[in-house]
């Protein structure tokens, strides 16, 4: 027989240890939620495709360093503009023409272009389910951008030469020979200027390490997250369970100590209870009344029969949901009042009965939770 004492207060806040015990006694709920979350994490880890990332860095040269005779000489690279050009559909279409494995929209959706403030470097970052494919996409778009920019440089050089030719052609026969020489030298410099608009400074690397979480990550998340969710579910289950289920829950409702007994050794336990009251079975039998809720009538009869058999007491049995004045008067004549419960006793019904007993000023001497 296990005795579960009454709590210090029916409204007392449970300690951390008590809360832990309440969670652990709901271990089926904890394990069920834990297992389901772990299984879900395993499935996600197996079904989620792996993702690889590859980056290509490109240096963008300003046009002024290539075409010194152009009217736009001295301008700096507008990196924000170049970034938009690199991410444009026109560049993606050019990359598709050079690398037909990748569609135009595929390149635009799988490759992003970024730049750091204060630099003239563009970073092409590609994401794919294969490391080699990611590297090829980043390189393809970067090369397409450089080709596009090279055409822009050629166009700028041609424009500079055309502009100089117009100036030379517009000179009068009496023009200063020095002025003519200066324009012709500028034209020669423009034609001889290097036409490189930029270069790949860091090609994409086929990194074999996936950038997406692997199976181990999902399993670890499932273990930790599943346990935490299981603890929460167990705590909620214990708090919302409509049944009494455990002795301490009955003790909290009744504000009385609860004796937990097994059906097999109930006779021995009721005899110990009688001795605990200072009565000797068969010598000082006394009288007792066993109370129970209607749903626990069979439990009440079992406790009453066991008590009468072991103690020889004059034992009565009563099923009730409330206590009126007449019932209270009859119960007051009994030497001992014993309340019999089962784990399936409804907490709401037990609260109503406990409130009725308090209003009638009836004190229950013992509460037996029979499993």
GROMACS .gro file of C-alpha atoms in nm:
model
  371
    1UNK     CA    1   0.000   0.000   0.000
    2UNK     CA    2   0.143   0.333  -0.104
    3UNK     CA    3   0.032   0.647   0.076
    4UNK     CA    4   0.030   0.971  -0.121
    5UNK     CA    5   0.002   1.266   0.120
    6UNK     CA    6  -0.218   1.565   0.056
    7UNK     CA    7  -0.051   1.869  -0.100
    8UNK     CA    8   0.029   2.168   0.118
    9UNK     CA    9  -0.235   2.359  -0.076
   10UNK     CA   10  -0.475   2.256  -0.346
   11UNK     CA   11  -0.357   2.552  -0.549
   12UNK     CA   12   0.014   2.503  -0.474
   13UNK     CA   13   0.246   2.549  -0.771
   14UNK     CA   14   0.423   2.219  -0.846
   15UNK     CA   15   0.798   2.213  -0.803
   16UNK     CA   16   1.033   2.128  -1.088
   17UNK     CA   17   1.073   1.776  -0.950
   18UNK     CA   18   0.698   1.723  -0.931
   19UNK     CA   19   0.655   1.856  -1.281
   20UNK     CA   20   0.925   1.620  -1.407
   21UNK     CA   21   0.753   1.324  -1.239
   22UNK     CA   22   0.423   1.420  -1.398
   23UNK     CA   23   0.586   1.426  -1.739
   24UNK     CA   24   0.769   1.096  -1.690
   25UNK     CA   25   0.456   0.912  -1.581
   26UNK     CA   26   0.309   1.007  -1.919
   27UNK     CA   27   0.597   0.831  -2.091
   28UNK     CA   28   0.376   0.665  -2.358
   29UNK     CA   29   0.272   1.010  -2.484
   30UNK     CA   30   0.631   1.136  -2.466
   31UNK     CA   31   0.769   0.837  -2.658
   32UNK     CA   32   0.490   0.847  -2.916
   33UNK     CA   33   0.546   1.214  -3.002
   34UNK     CA   34   0.924   1.172  -2.987
   35UNK     CA   35   0.910   0.875  -3.224
   36UNK     CA   36   0.674   1.047  -3.469
   37UNK     CA   37   0.892   1.359  -3.487
   38UNK     CA   38   1.207   1.149  -3.529
   39UNK     CA   39   1.040   0.949  -3.808
   40UNK     CA   40   0.931   1.271  -3.979
   41UNK     CA   41   1.285   1.410  -3.951
   42UNK     CA   42   1.425   1.088  -4.100
   43UNK     CA   43   1.184   1.104  -4.394
   44UNK     CA   44   1.269   1.470  -4.455
   45UNK     CA   45   1.640   1.390  -4.443
   46UNK     CA   46   1.597   1.109  -4.697
   47UNK     CA   47   1.355   1.286  -4.931
   48UNK     CA   48   1.495   1.640  -4.928
   49UNK     CA   49   1.730   1.678  -5.228
   50UNK     CA   50   2.084   1.782  -5.148
   51UNK     CA   51   2.191   2.128  -5.259
   52UNK     CA   52   2.537   2.241  -5.366
   53UNK     CA   53   2.667   2.595  -5.402
   54UNK     CA   54   2.939   2.725  -5.633
   55UNK     CA   55   3.064   3.082  -5.679
   56UNK     CA   56   3.252   3.258  -5.957
   57UNK     CA   57   3.408   3.601  -5.897
   58UNK     CA   58   3.454   3.846  -6.183
   59UNK     CA   59   3.654   4.169  -6.187
   60UNK     CA   60   3.482   4.446  -6.379
   61UNK     CA   61   3.718   4.696  -6.546
   62UNK     CA   62   3.594   5.051  -6.608
   63UNK     CA   63   3.565   5.155  -6.971
   64UNK     CA   64   3.794   5.450  -6.908
   65UNK     CA   65   4.089   5.217  -6.845
   66UNK     CA   66   4.034   5.057  -7.185
   67UNK     CA   67   3.921   5.341  -7.406
   68UNK     CA   68   4.110   5.643  -7.285
   69UNK     CA   69   4.000   5.852  -7.581
   70UNK     CA   70   3.629   5.791  -7.529
   71UNK     CA   71   3.409   6.082  -7.426
   72UNK     CA   72   3.320   5.892  -7.107
   73UNK     CA   73   3.682   5.869  -6.994
   74UNK     CA   74   3.735   5.895  -6.623
   75UNK     CA   75   3.406   5.728  -6.526
   76UNK     CA   76   3.404   5.463  -6.255
   77UNK     CA   77   3.227   5.129  -6.275
   78UNK     CA   78   2.862   5.156  -6.175
   79UNK     CA   79   2.864   4.821  -5.998
   80UNK     CA   80   2.491   4.830  -5.920
   81UNK     CA   81   2.415   4.874  -6.289
   82UNK     CA   82   2.658   4.599  -6.384
   83UNK     CA   83   2.496   4.368  -6.129
   84UNK     CA   84   2.155   4.420  -6.290
   85UNK     CA   85   2.300   4.362  -6.635
   86UNK     CA   86   2.466   4.039  -6.518
   87UNK     CA   87   2.134   3.914  -6.378
   88UNK     CA   88   1.935   4.015  -6.686
   89UNK     CA   89   1.752   3.781  -6.920
   90UNK     CA   90   1.975   3.889  -7.210
   91UNK     CA   91   2.289   3.762  -7.036
   92UNK     CA   92   2.110   3.442  -6.929
   93UNK     CA   93   2.001   3.385  -7.290
   94UNK     CA   94   2.360   3.427  -7.406
   95UNK     CA   95   2.474   3.176  -7.142
   96UNK     CA   96   2.208   2.932  -7.263
   97UNK     CA   97   2.338   2.964  -7.619
   98UNK     CA   98   2.688   2.881  -7.498
   99UNK     CA   99   2.582   2.607  -7.252
  100UNK     CA  100   2.262   2.450  -7.385
  101UNK     CA  101   2.228   2.217  -7.083
  102UNK     CA  102   2.083   2.506  -6.885
  103UNK     CA  103   1.768   2.694  -6.977
  104UNK     CA  104   1.740   3.071  -6.958
  105UNK     CA  105   1.493   3.069  -6.670
  106UNK     CA  106   1.687   2.793  -6.494
  107UNK     CA  107   1.997   3.011  -6.493
  108UNK     CA  108   1.806   3.315  -6.370
  109UNK     CA  109   1.642   3.121  -6.087
  110UNK     CA  110   1.946   2.918  -5.979
  111UNK     CA  111   2.220   3.182  -6.009
  112UNK     CA  112   2.228   3.503  -5.808
  113UNK     CA  113   2.461   3.798  -5.867
  114UNK     CA  114   2.594   4.008  -5.580
  115UNK     CA  115   2.868   4.260  -5.511
  116UNK     CA  116   3.042   4.409  -5.211
  117UNK     CA  117   3.020   4.781  -5.149
  118UNK     CA  118   3.328   4.970  -5.261
  119UNK     CA  119   3.456   4.697  -5.494
  120UNK     CA  120   3.437   4.630  -5.867
  121UNK     CA  121   3.386   4.256  -5.825
  122UNK     CA  122   3.071   4.061  -5.910
  123UNK     CA  123   3.000   3.725  -5.746
  124UNK     CA  124   2.792   3.470  -5.939
  125UNK     CA  125   2.654   3.215  -5.691
  126UNK     CA  126   2.477   2.907  -5.828
  127UNK     CA  127   2.268   2.647  -5.644
  128UNK     CA  128   2.204   2.300  -5.785
  129UNK     CA  129   2.152   1.938  -5.681
  130UNK     CA  130   2.493   1.848  -5.827
  131UNK     CA  131   2.825   2.013  -5.739
  132UNK     CA  132   2.953   2.006  -6.096
  133UNK     CA  133   2.629   2.147  -6.232
  134UNK     CA  134   2.640   2.436  -5.983
  135UNK     CA  135   2.997   2.520  -6.085
  136UNK     CA  136   2.913   2.502  -6.456
  137UNK     CA  137   2.611   2.732  -6.417
  138UNK     CA  138   2.811   2.993  -6.224
  139UNK     CA  139   3.093   2.985  -6.479
  140UNK     CA  140   2.852   2.995  -6.775
  141UNK     CA  141   2.667   3.303  -6.656
  142UNK     CA  142   2.991   3.478  -6.558
  143UNK     CA  143   3.143   3.412  -6.900
  144UNK     CA  144   2.826   3.526  -7.075
  145UNK     CA  145   2.839   3.850  -6.879
  146UNK     CA  146   3.205   3.906  -6.973
  147UNK     CA  147   3.123   3.840  -7.338
  148UNK     CA  148   2.837   4.085  -7.320
  149UNK     CA  149   3.057   4.346  -7.158
  150UNK     CA  150   3.334   4.283  -7.415
  151UNK     CA  151   3.084   4.369  -7.687
  152UNK     CA  152   3.000   4.687  -7.500
  153UNK     CA  153   3.372   4.771  -7.485
  154UNK     CA  154   3.411   4.705  -7.859
  155UNK     CA  155   3.114   4.928  -7.922
  156UNK     CA  156   3.266   5.199  -7.703
  157UNK     CA  157   3.599   5.172  -7.891
  158UNK     CA  158   3.424   5.187  -8.227
  159UNK     CA  159   3.227   5.486  -8.108
  160UNK     CA  160   3.547   5.658  -7.992
  161UNK     CA  161   3.720   5.591  -8.326
  162UNK     CA  162   3.415   5.710  -8.520
  163UNK     CA  163   3.403   6.024  -8.309
  164UNK     CA  164   3.773   6.093  -8.377
  165UNK     CA  165   3.728   6.024  -8.748
  166UNK     CA  166   3.448   6.278  -8.757
  167UNK     CA  167   3.670   6.532  -8.586
  168UNK     CA  168   3.958   6.466  -8.826
  169UNK     CA  169   3.731   6.474  -9.129
  170UNK     CA  170   3.575   6.798  -9.016
  171UNK     CA  171   3.904   6.984  -9.003
  172UNK     CA  172   3.962   7.248  -9.267
  173UNK     CA  173   4.267   7.227  -9.498
  174UNK     CA  174   4.413   7.517  -9.310
  175UNK     CA  175   4.388   7.332  -8.974
  176UNK     CA  176   4.686   7.332  -8.745
  177UNK     CA  177   4.912   7.036  -8.822
  178UNK     CA  178   4.972   6.980  -8.450
  179UNK     CA  179   4.598   6.948  -8.389
  180UNK     CA  180   4.567   6.694  -8.670
  181UNK     CA  181   4.860   6.495  -8.533
  182UNK     CA  182   4.704   6.492  -8.183
  183UNK     CA  183   4.371   6.358  -8.312
  184UNK     CA  184   4.542   6.090  -8.521
  185UNK     CA  185   4.751   5.978  -8.222
  186UNK     CA  186   4.434   5.958  -8.010
  187UNK     CA  187   4.272   5.746  -8.282
  188UNK     CA  188   4.571   5.513  -8.291
  189UNK     CA  189   4.569   5.479  -7.913
  190UNK     CA  190   4.199   5.396  -7.916
  191UNK     CA  191   4.252   5.124  -8.176
  192UNK     CA  192   4.552   4.982  -7.990
  193UNK     CA  193   4.390   4.991  -7.645
  194UNK     CA  194   4.329   4.650  -7.481
  195UNK     CA  195   3.965   4.555  -7.515
  196UNK     CA  196   3.933   4.343  -7.201
  197UNK     CA  197   3.630   4.455  -6.998
  198UNK     CA  198   3.703   4.230  -6.702
  199UNK     CA  199   3.821   3.884  -6.605
  200UNK     CA  200   3.737   3.584  -6.392
  201UNK     CA  201   3.948   3.614  -6.081
  202UNK     CA  202   3.805   3.312  -5.894
  203UNK     CA  203   3.652   3.030  -6.099
  204UNK     CA  204   3.382   2.812  -5.949
  205UNK     CA  205   3.500   2.518  -5.743
  206UNK     CA  206   3.317   2.184  -5.750
  207UNK     CA  207   3.271   2.161  -5.375
  208UNK     CA  208   3.160   1.811  -5.283
  209UNK     CA  209   3.023   1.927  -4.949
  210UNK     CA  210   2.651   1.993  -4.968
  211UNK     CA  211   2.531   2.335  -4.858
  212UNK     CA  212   2.197   2.189  -4.746
  213UNK     CA  213   2.149   2.008  -4.413
  214UNK     CA  214   2.240   1.642  -4.430
  215UNK     CA  215   2.067   1.338  -4.282
  216UNK     CA  216   2.265   1.369  -3.957
  217UNK     CA  217   2.137   1.724  -3.912
  218UNK     CA  218   1.776   1.614  -3.956
  219UNK     CA  219   1.820   1.325  -3.713
  220UNK     CA  220   1.977   1.552  -3.451
  221UNK     CA  221   1.695   1.804  -3.495
  222UNK     CA  222   1.444   1.521  -3.468
  223UNK     CA  223   1.602   1.387  -3.150
  224UNK     CA  224   1.613   1.724  -2.975
  225UNK     CA  225   1.293   1.870  -3.117
  226UNK     CA  226   1.102   1.545  -3.074
  227UNK     CA  227   1.203   1.516  -2.710
  228UNK     CA  228   1.103   1.875  -2.635
  229UNK     CA  229   0.770   1.836  -2.815
  230UNK     CA  230   0.718   1.506  -2.634
  231UNK     CA  231   0.774   1.675  -2.298
  232UNK     CA  232   0.524   1.947  -2.388
  233UNK     CA  233   0.271   1.691  -2.512
  234UNK     CA  234   0.313   1.481  -2.196
  235UNK     CA  235   0.266   1.788  -1.974
  236UNK     CA  236  -0.045   1.892  -2.167
  237UNK     CA  237  -0.178   1.536  -2.154
  238UNK     CA  238  -0.131   1.521  -1.778
  239UNK     CA  239  -0.299   1.856  -1.730
  240UNK     CA  240  -0.598   1.792  -1.955
  241UNK     CA  241  -0.666   1.424  -1.878
  242UNK     CA  242  -1.028   1.412  -1.751
  243UNK     CA  243  -0.955   1.102  -1.541
  244UNK     CA  244  -0.805   1.091  -1.195
  245UNK     CA  245  -0.548   0.839  -1.323
  246UNK     CA  246  -0.292   0.897  -1.044
  247UNK     CA  247  -0.313   0.927  -0.663
  248UNK     CA  248  -0.157   1.273  -0.640
  249UNK     CA  249  -0.426   1.413  -0.870
  250UNK     CA  250  -0.695   1.276  -0.639
  251UNK     CA  251  -0.506   1.412  -0.336
  252UNK     CA  252  -0.499   1.758  -0.491
  253UNK     CA  253  -0.874   1.757  -0.554
  254UNK     CA  254  -0.971   1.615  -0.214
  255UNK     CA  255  -0.696   1.785  -0.014
  256UNK     CA  256  -0.646   1.451   0.160
  257UNK     CA  257  -0.394   1.170   0.155
  258UNK     CA  258  -0.466   0.891  -0.090
  259UNK     CA  259  -0.379   0.523  -0.045
  260UNK     CA  260  -0.293   0.337  -0.363
  261UNK     CA  261  -0.385  -0.031  -0.345
  262UNK     CA  262  -0.382  -0.335  -0.571
  263UNK     CA  263  -0.683  -0.564  -0.598
  264UNK     CA  264  -0.478  -0.878  -0.520
  265UNK     CA  265  -0.358  -0.769  -0.177
  266UNK     CA  266  -0.653  -0.543  -0.089
  267UNK     CA  267  -0.754  -0.751   0.221
  268UNK     CA  268  -0.408  -0.717   0.373
  269UNK     CA  269  -0.397  -0.348   0.294
  270UNK     CA  270  -0.737  -0.271   0.444
  271UNK     CA  271  -0.628  -0.453   0.761
  272UNK     CA  272  -0.318  -0.232   0.776
  273UNK     CA  273  -0.541   0.069   0.732
  274UNK     CA  274  -0.757  -0.042   1.025
  275UNK     CA  275  -0.450  -0.082   1.246
  276UNK     CA  276  -0.329   0.258   1.134
  277UNK     CA  277  -0.639   0.403   1.295
  278UNK     CA  278  -0.550   0.228   1.619
  279UNK     CA  279  -0.824  -0.034   1.587
  280UNK     CA  280  -0.769  -0.407   1.613
  281UNK     CA  281  -0.944  -0.619   1.353
  282UNK     CA  282  -1.198  -0.852   1.519
  283UNK     CA  283  -1.150  -0.696   1.866
  284UNK     CA  284  -1.245  -0.335   1.800
  285UNK     CA  285  -1.428  -0.366   1.471
  286UNK     CA  286  -1.620  -0.038   1.486
  287UNK     CA  287  -1.820   0.075   1.184
  288UNK     CA  288  -1.731   0.217   0.846
  289UNK     CA  289  -1.903   0.345   0.535
  290UNK     CA  290  -1.745   0.312   0.193
  291UNK     CA  291  -1.841   0.590  -0.047
  292UNK     CA  292  -1.798   0.594  -0.420
  293UNK     CA  293  -1.922   0.770  -0.729
  294UNK     CA  294  -2.184   0.578  -0.932
  295UNK     CA  295  -1.928   0.491  -1.201
  296UNK     CA  296  -1.709   0.325  -0.936
  297UNK     CA  297  -1.978   0.116  -0.765
  298UNK     CA  298  -1.798  -0.214  -0.826
  299UNK     CA  299  -1.483  -0.065  -0.672
  300UNK     CA  300  -1.683   0.049  -0.369
  301UNK     CA  301  -1.833  -0.296  -0.313
  302UNK     CA  302  -1.491  -0.457  -0.344
  303UNK     CA  303  -1.340  -0.226  -0.082
  304UNK     CA  304  -1.640  -0.265   0.149
  305UNK     CA  305  -1.633  -0.646   0.129
  306UNK     CA  306  -1.259  -0.652   0.190
  307UNK     CA  307  -1.288  -0.419   0.489
  308UNK     CA  308  -1.568  -0.620   0.646
  309UNK     CA  309  -1.384  -0.945   0.591
  310UNK     CA  310  -1.052  -0.834   0.739
  311UNK     CA  311  -1.170  -0.612   1.025
  312UNK     CA  312  -1.509  -0.750   1.116
  313UNK     CA  313  -1.639  -0.394   1.110
  314UNK     CA  314  -1.999  -0.313   1.041
  315UNK     CA  315  -1.950  -0.188   0.688
  316UNK     CA  316  -2.195   0.004   0.475
  317UNK     CA  317  -2.170   0.099   0.112
  318UNK     CA  318  -2.312   0.406  -0.058
  319UNK     CA  319  -2.294   0.538  -0.414
  320UNK     CA  320  -2.355   0.911  -0.439
  321UNK     CA  321  -2.285   1.219  -0.646
  322UNK     CA  322  -2.376   1.476  -0.381
  323UNK     CA  323  -2.456   1.505  -0.012
  324UNK     CA  324  -2.787   1.638   0.118
  325UNK     CA  325  -2.871   1.706   0.483
  326UNK     CA  326  -3.026   1.364   0.545
  327UNK     CA  327  -2.734   1.179   0.387
  328UNK     CA  328  -2.489   1.390   0.584
  329UNK     CA  329  -2.668   1.302   0.909
  330UNK     CA  330  -2.657   0.931   0.831
  331UNK     CA  331  -2.290   0.942   0.734
  332UNK     CA  332  -2.205   1.133   1.049
  333UNK     CA  333  -2.307   0.828   1.255
  334UNK     CA  334  -2.042   0.615   1.087
  335UNK     CA  335  -1.716   0.579   1.276
  336UNK     CA  336  -1.504   0.591   0.959
  337UNK     CA  337  -1.570   0.726   0.608
  338UNK     CA  338  -1.371   0.575   0.323
  339UNK     CA  339  -1.387   0.699  -0.035
  340UNK     CA  340  -1.312   0.439  -0.303
  341UNK     CA  341  -1.182   0.553  -0.641
  342UNK     CA  342  -1.045   0.402  -0.959
  343UNK     CA  343  -0.797   0.549  -1.211
  344UNK     CA  344  -1.089   0.608  -1.449
  345UNK     CA  345  -1.283   0.823  -1.200
  346UNK     CA  346  -1.370   1.152  -1.366
  347UNK     CA  347  -1.201   1.451  -1.207
  348UNK     CA  348  -1.502   1.678  -1.258
  349UNK     CA  349  -1.736   1.438  -1.077
  350UNK     CA  350  -1.484   1.399  -0.795
  351UNK     CA  351  -1.458   1.777  -0.757
  352UNK     CA  352  -1.836   1.804  -0.723
  353UNK     CA  353  -1.843   1.531  -0.459
  354UNK     CA  354  -1.553   1.689  -0.268
  355UNK     CA  355  -1.730   2.026  -0.270
  356UNK     CA  356  -2.052   1.865  -0.145
  357UNK     CA  357  -1.867   1.693   0.142
  358UNK     CA  358  -1.707   2.021   0.245
  359UNK     CA  359  -2.041   2.200   0.245
  360UNK     CA  360  -2.188   1.926   0.462
  361UNK     CA  361  -1.884   1.944   0.691
  362UNK     CA  362  -1.807   1.576   0.630
  363UNK     CA  363  -1.449   1.460   0.670
  364UNK     CA  364  -1.336   1.154   0.477
  365UNK     CA  365  -1.098   0.945   0.687
  366UNK     CA  366  -0.932   0.762   0.400
  367UNK     CA  367  -0.924   0.761   0.022
  368UNK     CA  368  -0.836   0.439  -0.156
  369UNK     CA  369  -0.739   0.440  -0.524
  370UNK     CA  370  -0.780   0.080  -0.636
  371UNK     CA  371  -0.592  -0.023  -0.946
   0.00000   0.00000   0.00000
